[in-house]
CSV table of C-alpha atoms and ligand atoms in Angstrom, one decimal:
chain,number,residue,atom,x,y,z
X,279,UNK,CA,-25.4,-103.4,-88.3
X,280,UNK,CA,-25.8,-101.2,-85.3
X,281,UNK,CA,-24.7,-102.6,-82.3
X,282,UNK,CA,-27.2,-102.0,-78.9
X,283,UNK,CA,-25.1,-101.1,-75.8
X,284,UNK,CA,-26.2,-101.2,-72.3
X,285,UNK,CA,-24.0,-100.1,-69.9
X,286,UNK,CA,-23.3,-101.8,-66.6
X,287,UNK,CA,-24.5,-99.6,-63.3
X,288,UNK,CA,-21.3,-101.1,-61.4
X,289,UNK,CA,-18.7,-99.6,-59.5
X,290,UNK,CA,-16.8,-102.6,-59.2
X,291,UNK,CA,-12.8,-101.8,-59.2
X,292,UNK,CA,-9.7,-103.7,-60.6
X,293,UNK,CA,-7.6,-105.5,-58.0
X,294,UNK,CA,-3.9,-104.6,-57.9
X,295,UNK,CA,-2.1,-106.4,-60.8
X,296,UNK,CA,-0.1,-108.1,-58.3
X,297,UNK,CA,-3.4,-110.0,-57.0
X,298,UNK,CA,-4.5,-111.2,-60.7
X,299,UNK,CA,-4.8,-114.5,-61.6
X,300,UNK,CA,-5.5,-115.9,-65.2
X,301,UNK,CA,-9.3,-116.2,-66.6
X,302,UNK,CA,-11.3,-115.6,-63.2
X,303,UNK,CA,-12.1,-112.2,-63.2
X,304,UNK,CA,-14.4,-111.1,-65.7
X,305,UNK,CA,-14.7,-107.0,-67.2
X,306,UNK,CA,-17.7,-105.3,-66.7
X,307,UNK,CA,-19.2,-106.1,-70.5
X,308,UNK,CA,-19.4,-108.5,-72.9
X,309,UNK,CA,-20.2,-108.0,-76.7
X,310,UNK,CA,-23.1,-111.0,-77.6
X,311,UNK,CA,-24.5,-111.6,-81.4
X,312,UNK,CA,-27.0,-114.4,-82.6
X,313,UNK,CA,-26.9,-116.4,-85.7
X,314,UNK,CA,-30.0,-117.9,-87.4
X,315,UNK,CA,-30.5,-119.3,-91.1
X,316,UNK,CA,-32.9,-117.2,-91.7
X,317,UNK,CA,-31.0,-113.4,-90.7
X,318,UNK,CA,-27.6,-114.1,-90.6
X,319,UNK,CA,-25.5,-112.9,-87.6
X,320,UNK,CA,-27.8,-110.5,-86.0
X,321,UNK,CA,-28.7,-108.6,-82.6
X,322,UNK,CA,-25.3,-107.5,-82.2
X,323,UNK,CA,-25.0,-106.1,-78.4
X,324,UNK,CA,-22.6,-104.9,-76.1
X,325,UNK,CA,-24.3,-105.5,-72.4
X,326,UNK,CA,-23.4,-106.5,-68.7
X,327,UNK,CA,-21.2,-109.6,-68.5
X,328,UNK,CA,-23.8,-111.6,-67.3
X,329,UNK,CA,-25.0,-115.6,-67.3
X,330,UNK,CA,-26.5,-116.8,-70.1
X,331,UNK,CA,-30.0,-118.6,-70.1
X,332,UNK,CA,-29.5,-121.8,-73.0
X,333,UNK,CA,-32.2,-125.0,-72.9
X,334,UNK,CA,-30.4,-128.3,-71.5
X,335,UNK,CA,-30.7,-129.4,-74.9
X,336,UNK,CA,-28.5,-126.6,-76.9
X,337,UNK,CA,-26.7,-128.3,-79.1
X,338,UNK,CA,-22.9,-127.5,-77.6
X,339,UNK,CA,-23.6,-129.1,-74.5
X,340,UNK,CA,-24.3,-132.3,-76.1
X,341,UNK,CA,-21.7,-132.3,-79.3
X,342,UNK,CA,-19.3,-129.8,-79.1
X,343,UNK,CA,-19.8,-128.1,-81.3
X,344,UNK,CA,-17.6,-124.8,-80.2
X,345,UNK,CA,-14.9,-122.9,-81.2
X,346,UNK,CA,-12.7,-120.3,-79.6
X,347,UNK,CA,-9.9,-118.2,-79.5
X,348,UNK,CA,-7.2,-116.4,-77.5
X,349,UNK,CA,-5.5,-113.0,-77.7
X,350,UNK,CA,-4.6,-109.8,-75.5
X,351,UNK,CA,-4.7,-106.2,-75.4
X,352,UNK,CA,-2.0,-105.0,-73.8
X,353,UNK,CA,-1.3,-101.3,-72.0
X,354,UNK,CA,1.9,-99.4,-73.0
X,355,UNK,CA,4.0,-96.6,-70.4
X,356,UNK,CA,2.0,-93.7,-72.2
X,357,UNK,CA,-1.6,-95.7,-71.7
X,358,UNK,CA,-2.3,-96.7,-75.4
X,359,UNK,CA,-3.9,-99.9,-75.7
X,360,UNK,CA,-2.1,-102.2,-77.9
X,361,UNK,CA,-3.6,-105.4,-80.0
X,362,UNK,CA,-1.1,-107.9,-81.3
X,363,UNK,CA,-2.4,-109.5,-84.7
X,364,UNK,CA,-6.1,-109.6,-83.9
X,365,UNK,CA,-7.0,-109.9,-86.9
X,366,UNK,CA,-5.1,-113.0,-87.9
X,367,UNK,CA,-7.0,-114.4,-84.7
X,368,UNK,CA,-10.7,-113.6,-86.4
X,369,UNK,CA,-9.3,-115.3,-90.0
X,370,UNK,CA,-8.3,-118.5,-88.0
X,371,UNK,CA,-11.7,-118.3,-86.0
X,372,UNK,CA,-13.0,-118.3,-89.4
X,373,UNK,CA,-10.9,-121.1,-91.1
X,374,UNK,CA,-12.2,-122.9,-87.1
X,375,UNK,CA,-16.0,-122.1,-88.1
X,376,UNK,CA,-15.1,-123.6,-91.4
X,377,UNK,CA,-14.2,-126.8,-90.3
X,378,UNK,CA,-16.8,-127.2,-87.9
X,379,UNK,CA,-19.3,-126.2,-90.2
X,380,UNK,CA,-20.2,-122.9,-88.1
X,381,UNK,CA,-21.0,-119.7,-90.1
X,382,UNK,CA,-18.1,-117.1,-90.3
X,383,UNK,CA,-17.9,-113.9,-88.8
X,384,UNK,CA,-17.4,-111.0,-91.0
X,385,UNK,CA,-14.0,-110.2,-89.4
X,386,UNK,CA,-14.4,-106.3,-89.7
X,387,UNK,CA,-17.4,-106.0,-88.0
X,388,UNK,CA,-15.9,-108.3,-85.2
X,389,UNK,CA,-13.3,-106.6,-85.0
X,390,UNK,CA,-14.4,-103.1,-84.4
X,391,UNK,CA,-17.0,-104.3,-81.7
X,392,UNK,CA,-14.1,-105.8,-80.3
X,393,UNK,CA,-12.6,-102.6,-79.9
X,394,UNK,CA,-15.1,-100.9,-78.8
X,395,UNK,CA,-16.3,-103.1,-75.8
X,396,UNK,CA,-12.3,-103.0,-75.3
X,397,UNK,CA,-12.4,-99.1,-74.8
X,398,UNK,CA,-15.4,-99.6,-72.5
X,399,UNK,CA,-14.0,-101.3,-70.6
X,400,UNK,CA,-10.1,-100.1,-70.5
X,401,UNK,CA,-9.9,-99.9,-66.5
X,402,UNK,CA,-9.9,-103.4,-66.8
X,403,UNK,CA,-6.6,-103.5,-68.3
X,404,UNK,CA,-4.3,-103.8,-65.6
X,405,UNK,CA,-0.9,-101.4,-67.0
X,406,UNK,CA,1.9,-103.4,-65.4
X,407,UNK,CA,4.9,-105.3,-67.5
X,408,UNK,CA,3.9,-108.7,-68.0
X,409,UNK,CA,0.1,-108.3,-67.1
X,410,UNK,CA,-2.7,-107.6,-70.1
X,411,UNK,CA,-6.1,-108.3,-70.9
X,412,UNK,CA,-7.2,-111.1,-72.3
X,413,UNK,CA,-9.7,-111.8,-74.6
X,414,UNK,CA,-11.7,-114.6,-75.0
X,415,UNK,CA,-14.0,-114.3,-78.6
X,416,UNK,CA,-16.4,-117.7,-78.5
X,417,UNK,CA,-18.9,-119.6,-80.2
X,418,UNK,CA,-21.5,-122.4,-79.5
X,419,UNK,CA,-24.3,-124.0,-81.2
X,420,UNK,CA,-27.5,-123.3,-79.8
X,421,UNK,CA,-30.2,-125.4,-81.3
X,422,UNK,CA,-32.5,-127.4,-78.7
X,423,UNK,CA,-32.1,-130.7,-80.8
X,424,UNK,CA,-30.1,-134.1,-79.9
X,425,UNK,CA,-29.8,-135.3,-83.2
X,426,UNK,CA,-26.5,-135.1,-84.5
X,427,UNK,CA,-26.1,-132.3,-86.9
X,428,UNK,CA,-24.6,-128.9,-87.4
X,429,UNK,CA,-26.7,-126.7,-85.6
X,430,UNK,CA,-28.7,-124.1,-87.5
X,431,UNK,CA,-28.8,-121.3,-84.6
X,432,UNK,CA,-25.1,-120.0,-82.9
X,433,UNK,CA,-24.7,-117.3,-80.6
X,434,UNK,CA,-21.0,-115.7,-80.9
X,435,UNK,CA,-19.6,-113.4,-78.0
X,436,UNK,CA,-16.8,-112.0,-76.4
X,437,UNK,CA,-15.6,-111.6,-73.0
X,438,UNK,CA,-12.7,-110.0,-71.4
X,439,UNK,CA,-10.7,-110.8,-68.5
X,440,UNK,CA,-8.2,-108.8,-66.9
X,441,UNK,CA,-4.7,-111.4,-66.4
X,442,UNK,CA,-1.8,-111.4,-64.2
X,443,UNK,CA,2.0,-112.0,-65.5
X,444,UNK,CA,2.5,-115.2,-66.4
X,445,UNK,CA,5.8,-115.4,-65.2
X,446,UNK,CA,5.8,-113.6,-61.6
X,447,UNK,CA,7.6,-116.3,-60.4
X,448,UNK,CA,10.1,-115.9,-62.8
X,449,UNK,CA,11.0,-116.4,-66.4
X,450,UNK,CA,11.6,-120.7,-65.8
X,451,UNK,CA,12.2,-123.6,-67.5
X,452,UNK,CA,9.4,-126.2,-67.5
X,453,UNK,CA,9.8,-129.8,-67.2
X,454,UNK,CA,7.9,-131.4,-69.9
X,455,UNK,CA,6.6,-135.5,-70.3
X,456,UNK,CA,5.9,-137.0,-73.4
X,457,UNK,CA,2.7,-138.9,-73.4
X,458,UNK,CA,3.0,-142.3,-75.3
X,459,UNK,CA,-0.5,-143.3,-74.5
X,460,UNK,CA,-2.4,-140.3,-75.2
X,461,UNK,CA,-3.1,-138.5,-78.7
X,462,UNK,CA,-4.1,-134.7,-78.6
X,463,UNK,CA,-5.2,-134.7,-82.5
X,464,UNK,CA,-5.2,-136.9,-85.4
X,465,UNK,CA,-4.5,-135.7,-89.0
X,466,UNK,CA,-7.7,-135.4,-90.8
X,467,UNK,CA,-9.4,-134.2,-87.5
X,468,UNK,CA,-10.1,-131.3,-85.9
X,469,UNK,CA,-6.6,-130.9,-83.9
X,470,UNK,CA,-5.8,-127.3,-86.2
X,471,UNK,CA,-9.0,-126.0,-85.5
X,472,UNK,CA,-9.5,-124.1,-81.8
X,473,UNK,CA,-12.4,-126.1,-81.1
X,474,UNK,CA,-13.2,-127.4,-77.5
X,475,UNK,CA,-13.5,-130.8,-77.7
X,476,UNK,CA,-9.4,-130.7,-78.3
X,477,UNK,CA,-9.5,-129.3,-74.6
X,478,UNK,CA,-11.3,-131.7,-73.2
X,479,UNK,CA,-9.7,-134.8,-75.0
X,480,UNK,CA,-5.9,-133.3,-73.5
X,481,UNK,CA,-6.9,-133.9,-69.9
X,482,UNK,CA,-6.3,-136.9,-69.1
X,483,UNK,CA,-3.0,-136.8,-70.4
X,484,UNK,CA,-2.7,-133.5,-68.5
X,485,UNK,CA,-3.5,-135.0,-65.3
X,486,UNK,CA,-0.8,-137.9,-65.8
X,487,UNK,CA,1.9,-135.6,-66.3
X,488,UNK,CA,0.8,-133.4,-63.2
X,489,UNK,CA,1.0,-136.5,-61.0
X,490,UNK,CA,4.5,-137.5,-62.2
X,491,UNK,CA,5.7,-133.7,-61.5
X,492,UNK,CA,6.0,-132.4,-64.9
X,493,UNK,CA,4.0,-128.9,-66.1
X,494,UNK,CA,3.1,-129.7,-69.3
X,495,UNK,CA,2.2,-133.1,-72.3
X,496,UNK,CA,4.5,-133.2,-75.0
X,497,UNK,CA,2.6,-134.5,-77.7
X,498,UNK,CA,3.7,-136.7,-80.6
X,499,UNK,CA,1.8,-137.4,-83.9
X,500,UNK,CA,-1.3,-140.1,-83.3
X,501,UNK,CA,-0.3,-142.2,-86.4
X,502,UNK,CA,3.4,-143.3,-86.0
X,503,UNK,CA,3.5,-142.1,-82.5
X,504,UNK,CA,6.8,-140.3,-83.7
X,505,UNK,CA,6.7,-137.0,-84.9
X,506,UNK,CA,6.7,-134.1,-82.4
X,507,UNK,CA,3.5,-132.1,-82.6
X,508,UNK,CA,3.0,-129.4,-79.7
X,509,UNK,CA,3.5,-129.1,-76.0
X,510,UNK,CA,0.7,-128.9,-74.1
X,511,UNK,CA,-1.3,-125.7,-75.7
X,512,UNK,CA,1.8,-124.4,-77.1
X,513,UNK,CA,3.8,-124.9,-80.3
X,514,UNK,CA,7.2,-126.0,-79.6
X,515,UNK,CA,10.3,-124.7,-80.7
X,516,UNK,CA,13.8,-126.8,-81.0
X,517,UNK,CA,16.8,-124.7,-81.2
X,518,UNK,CA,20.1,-126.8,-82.5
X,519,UNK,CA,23.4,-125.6,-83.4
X,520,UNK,CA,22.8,-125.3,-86.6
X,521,UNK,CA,19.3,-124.1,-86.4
X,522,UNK,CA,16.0,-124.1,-85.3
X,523,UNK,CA,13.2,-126.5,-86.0
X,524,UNK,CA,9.5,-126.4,-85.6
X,525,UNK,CA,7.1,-128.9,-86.6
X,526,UNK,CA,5.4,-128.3,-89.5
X,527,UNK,CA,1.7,-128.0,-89.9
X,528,UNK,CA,0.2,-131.4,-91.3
X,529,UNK,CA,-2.9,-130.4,-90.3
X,530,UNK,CA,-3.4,-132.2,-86.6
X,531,UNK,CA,-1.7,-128.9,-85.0
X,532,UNK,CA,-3.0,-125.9,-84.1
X,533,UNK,CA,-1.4,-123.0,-86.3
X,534,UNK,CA,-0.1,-120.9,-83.8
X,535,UNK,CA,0.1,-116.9,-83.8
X,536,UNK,CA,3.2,-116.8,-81.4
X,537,UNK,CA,4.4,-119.8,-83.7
X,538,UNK,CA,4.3,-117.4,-87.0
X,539,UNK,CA,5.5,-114.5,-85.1
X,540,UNK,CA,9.0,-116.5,-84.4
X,541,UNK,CA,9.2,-118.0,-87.6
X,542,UNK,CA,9.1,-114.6,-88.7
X,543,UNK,CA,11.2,-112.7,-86.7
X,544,UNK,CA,14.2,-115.5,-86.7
X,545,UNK,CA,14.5,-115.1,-90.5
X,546,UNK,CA,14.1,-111.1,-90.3
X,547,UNK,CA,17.7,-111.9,-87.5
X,548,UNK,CA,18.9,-114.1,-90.2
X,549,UNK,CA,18.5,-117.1,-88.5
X,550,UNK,CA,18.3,-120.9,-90.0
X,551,UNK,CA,14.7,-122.0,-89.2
X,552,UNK,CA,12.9,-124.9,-90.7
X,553,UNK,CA,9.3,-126.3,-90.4
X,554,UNK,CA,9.5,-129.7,-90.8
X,555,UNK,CA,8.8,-133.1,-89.3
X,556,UNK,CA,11.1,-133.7,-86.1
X,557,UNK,CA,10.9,-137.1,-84.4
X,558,UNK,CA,11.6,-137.7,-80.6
X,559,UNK,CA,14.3,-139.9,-81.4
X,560,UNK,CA,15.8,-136.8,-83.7
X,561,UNK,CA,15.4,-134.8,-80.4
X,562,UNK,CA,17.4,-137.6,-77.8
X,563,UNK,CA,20.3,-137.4,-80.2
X,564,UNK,CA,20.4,-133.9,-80.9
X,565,UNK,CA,21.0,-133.7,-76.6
X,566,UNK,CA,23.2,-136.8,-77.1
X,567,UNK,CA,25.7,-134.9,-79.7
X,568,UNK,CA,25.1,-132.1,-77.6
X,569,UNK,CA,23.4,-130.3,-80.6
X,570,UNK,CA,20.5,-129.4,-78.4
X,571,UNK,CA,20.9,-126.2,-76.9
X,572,UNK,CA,17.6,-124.7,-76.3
X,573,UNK,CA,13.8,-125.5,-76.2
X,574,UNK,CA,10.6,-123.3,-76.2
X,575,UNK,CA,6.9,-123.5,-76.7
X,576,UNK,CA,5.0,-120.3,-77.8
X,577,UNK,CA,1.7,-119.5,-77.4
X,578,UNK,CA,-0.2,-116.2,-76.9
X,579,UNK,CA,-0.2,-116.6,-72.8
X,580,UNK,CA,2.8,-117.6,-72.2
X,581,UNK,CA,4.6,-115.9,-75.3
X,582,UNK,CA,7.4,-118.1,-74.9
X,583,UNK,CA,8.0,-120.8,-72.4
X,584,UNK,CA,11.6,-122.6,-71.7
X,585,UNK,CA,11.7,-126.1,-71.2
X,586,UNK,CA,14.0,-127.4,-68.9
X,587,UNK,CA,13.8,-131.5,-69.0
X,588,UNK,CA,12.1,-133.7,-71.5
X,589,UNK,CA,11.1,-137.2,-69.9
X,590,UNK,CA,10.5,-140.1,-72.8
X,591,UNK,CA,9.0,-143.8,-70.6
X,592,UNK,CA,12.3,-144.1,-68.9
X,593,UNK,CA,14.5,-141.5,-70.2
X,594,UNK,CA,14.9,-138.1,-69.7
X,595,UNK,CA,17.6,-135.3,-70.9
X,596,UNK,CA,17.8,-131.9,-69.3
X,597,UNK,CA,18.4,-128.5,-71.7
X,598,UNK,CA,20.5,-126.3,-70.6
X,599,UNK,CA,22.0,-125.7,-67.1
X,600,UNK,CA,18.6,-124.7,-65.4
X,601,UNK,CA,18.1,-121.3,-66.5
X,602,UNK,CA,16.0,-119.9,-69.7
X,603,UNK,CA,18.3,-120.7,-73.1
X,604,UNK,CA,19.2,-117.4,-74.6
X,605,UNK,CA,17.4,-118.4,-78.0
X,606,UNK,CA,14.1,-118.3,-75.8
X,607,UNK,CA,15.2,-115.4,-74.0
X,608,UNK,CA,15.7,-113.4,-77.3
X,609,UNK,CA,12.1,-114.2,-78.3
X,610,UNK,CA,10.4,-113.4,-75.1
X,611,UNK,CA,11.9,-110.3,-75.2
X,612,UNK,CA,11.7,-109.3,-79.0
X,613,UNK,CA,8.0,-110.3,-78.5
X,614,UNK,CA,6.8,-108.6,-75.5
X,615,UNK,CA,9.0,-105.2,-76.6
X,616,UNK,CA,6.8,-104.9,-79.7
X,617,UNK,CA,3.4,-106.5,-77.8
X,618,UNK,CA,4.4,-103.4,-74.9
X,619,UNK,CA,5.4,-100.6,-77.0
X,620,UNK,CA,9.0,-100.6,-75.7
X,621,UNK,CA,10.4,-101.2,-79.4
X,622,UNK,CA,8.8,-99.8,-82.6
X,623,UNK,CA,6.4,-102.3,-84.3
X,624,UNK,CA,8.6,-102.9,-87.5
X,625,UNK,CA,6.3,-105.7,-88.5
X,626,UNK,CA,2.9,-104.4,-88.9
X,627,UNK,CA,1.8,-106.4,-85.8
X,628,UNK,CA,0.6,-103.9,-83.5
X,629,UNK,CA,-2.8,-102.1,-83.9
X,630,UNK,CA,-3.3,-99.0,-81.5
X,631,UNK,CA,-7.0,-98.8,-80.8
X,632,UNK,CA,-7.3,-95.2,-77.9
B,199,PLP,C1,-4.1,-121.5,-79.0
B,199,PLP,C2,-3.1,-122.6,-79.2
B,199,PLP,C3,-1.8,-122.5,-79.5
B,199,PLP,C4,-1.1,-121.2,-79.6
B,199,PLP,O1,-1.6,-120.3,-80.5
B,199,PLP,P1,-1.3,-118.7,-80.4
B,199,PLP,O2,-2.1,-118.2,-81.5
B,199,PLP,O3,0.2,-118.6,-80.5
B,199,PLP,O4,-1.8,-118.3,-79.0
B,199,PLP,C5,-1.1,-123.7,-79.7
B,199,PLP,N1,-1.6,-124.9,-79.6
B,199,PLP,C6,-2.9,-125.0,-79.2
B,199,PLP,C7,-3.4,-126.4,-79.0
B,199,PLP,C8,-3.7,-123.9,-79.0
B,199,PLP,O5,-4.9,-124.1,-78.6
């Protein structure tokens, strides 16, 4: 399939990276391709970011019926333009389309238009530590119809944004608040797909946490109202003495990228690290035996973020002394090494696309 390109007449420039926010400033392109029954994906087009026109009664702004998902290109010292796994990012888009009954992308072809409206628009990609840019590959059902079906038309696109470093205040510890009313997923739904009804269903308990001070919802399983599942949009990492523990995926979490990537490089360091159910209780007497020495989410905008305090109705236990545990630390740094090209990609991660 050829893809059309129309290039933007814009002389628009990229603020200073110091001045970049996350996901408000847009690149100058977008790559757009529409599904129908009858031809497949087709119309594949690289144009100028612009609005889309969809009836009021398209399909994904009645049902939901969406998915996304979330990765970075990031610049090294000597200007190549890095991608970090992309390609395990299409093959859970497609394992999302599966499960919401959307047709799949043939992951080559997405890819390489990827790149290419990546190269167009490389001044986007702001070149210090810390700052990348993101992209955001999405798609929505776009039937006029309110009965409740899958929809038979999609249109898939991507958009970039150019993002600021996560942690230019600093590399700290977030306090985090379990919610004990509020359920992010249930197994047997849709909380492992990137879908955006999730989003939307997290708010509330969002919004509660915000109000009582903390950054982010620790959420626990929805059936025994137990089991750790994820922290806010971010797996969740719990690093004992003895070793470290992630939940494992029963289906109601999101299978992480950043999540695999640890998992992987702990046992490459010879670390013990398990994937299995761990309890909030488990977690309160961990701190209690003073087994607790370190936890993390990870997730691809943060990478890795340290959590500082963990309040449970009316308890709460602090980790650490304040400051980043060196378990997180090591991560964050082994991570954004490879992700910058400061240390040789040993893992096959890294995909050089200038
Ligand atoms: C995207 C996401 C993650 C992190 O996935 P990465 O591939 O590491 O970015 C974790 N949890 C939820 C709910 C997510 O949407």
């Amino acid at each position: 399939m050829e893809i059309k390109v129309t290039r933007a007449r814009t002389d628009r420039t990229r603020p200073a990276d110091t001045e970049l926010g996350f996901g408000t400033l847009f690149t100058d392109h977008m790559f757009v391709m529409d599904y129908s029954r009858e031809k497949g994906w087709h119309n594949p087009e690289i144009k100028p970011y612009q609005d889309f026109l969809l009836p009021p009664s398209a399909m994904v702004l009645h049902y939901g019926q969406a998915i996304f998902e979330g990765l970075k290109a990031y610049k090294t010292e000597d200007k190549k333009i890095q991608l970090f796994r992309a390609r395990d990012n299409f093959e859970r888009m497609n394992r999302s389309a599966r499960g919401m009954c959307i047709p799949e992308l043939d992951i080559d072809f997405v890819m390489d238009a990827m790149k290419q409206l990546i190269r167009m628009d490389e001044k986007w990609i702001p070149e210090s530590l810390g700052t990348s840019l993101y992209i955001r590959p999405t798609i929505i059902a776009t039937d006029p119809f309110l009965g409740v079906r899958a929809s038979f038309t999609y249109k898939f696109f991507i958009i970039l944004s150019s993002v600021g470093a996560y942690y230019s205040e600093g590399f700290n510890p977030v306090k985090i608040w379990v919610s004990k009313d509020h359920v992010r997923a249930v197994r047997g739904g849709v909380g492992e797909f990137k879908t955006a009804g999730n989003y939307a269903a997290s708010l509330i308990a969002s919004e509660k946490a915000v109000q009582k001070g903390y950054a982010q919802v620790l959420w626990l399983d929805a059936i025994e109202r137990k089991y750790i599942e994820e922290v806010g949009a971010m797996n969740i990492f719990f690093v004992m003495k003895d070793e470290i523990v992630t939940p494992e995926l029963t289906g109601s979490i999101l299978p992480g990228i950043t999540r695999f990537s640890v998992i992987d490089l702990a046992k490459k360091w010879g670390m013990k690290i398990a994937e299995r159910k761990i309890s909030i209780d488990d977690v309160f007497d961990a701190h209690a035996k003073g087994k607790l020495v370190d936890v993390f989410g990870s997730g691809t905008a943060a990478v890795i973020s340290p959590v500082g305090e963990i309040r449970y109705g009316d308890r709460a236990i602090a980790i650490g002394d304040g400051t980043p545990g060196e378990t997180a630390m090591k991560f964050y740094n082994a991570l954004t090494d490879i992700q910058y090209g400061k240390t040789p990609d040993t893992e096959g991660w890294i995909e050089v696309i200038n």
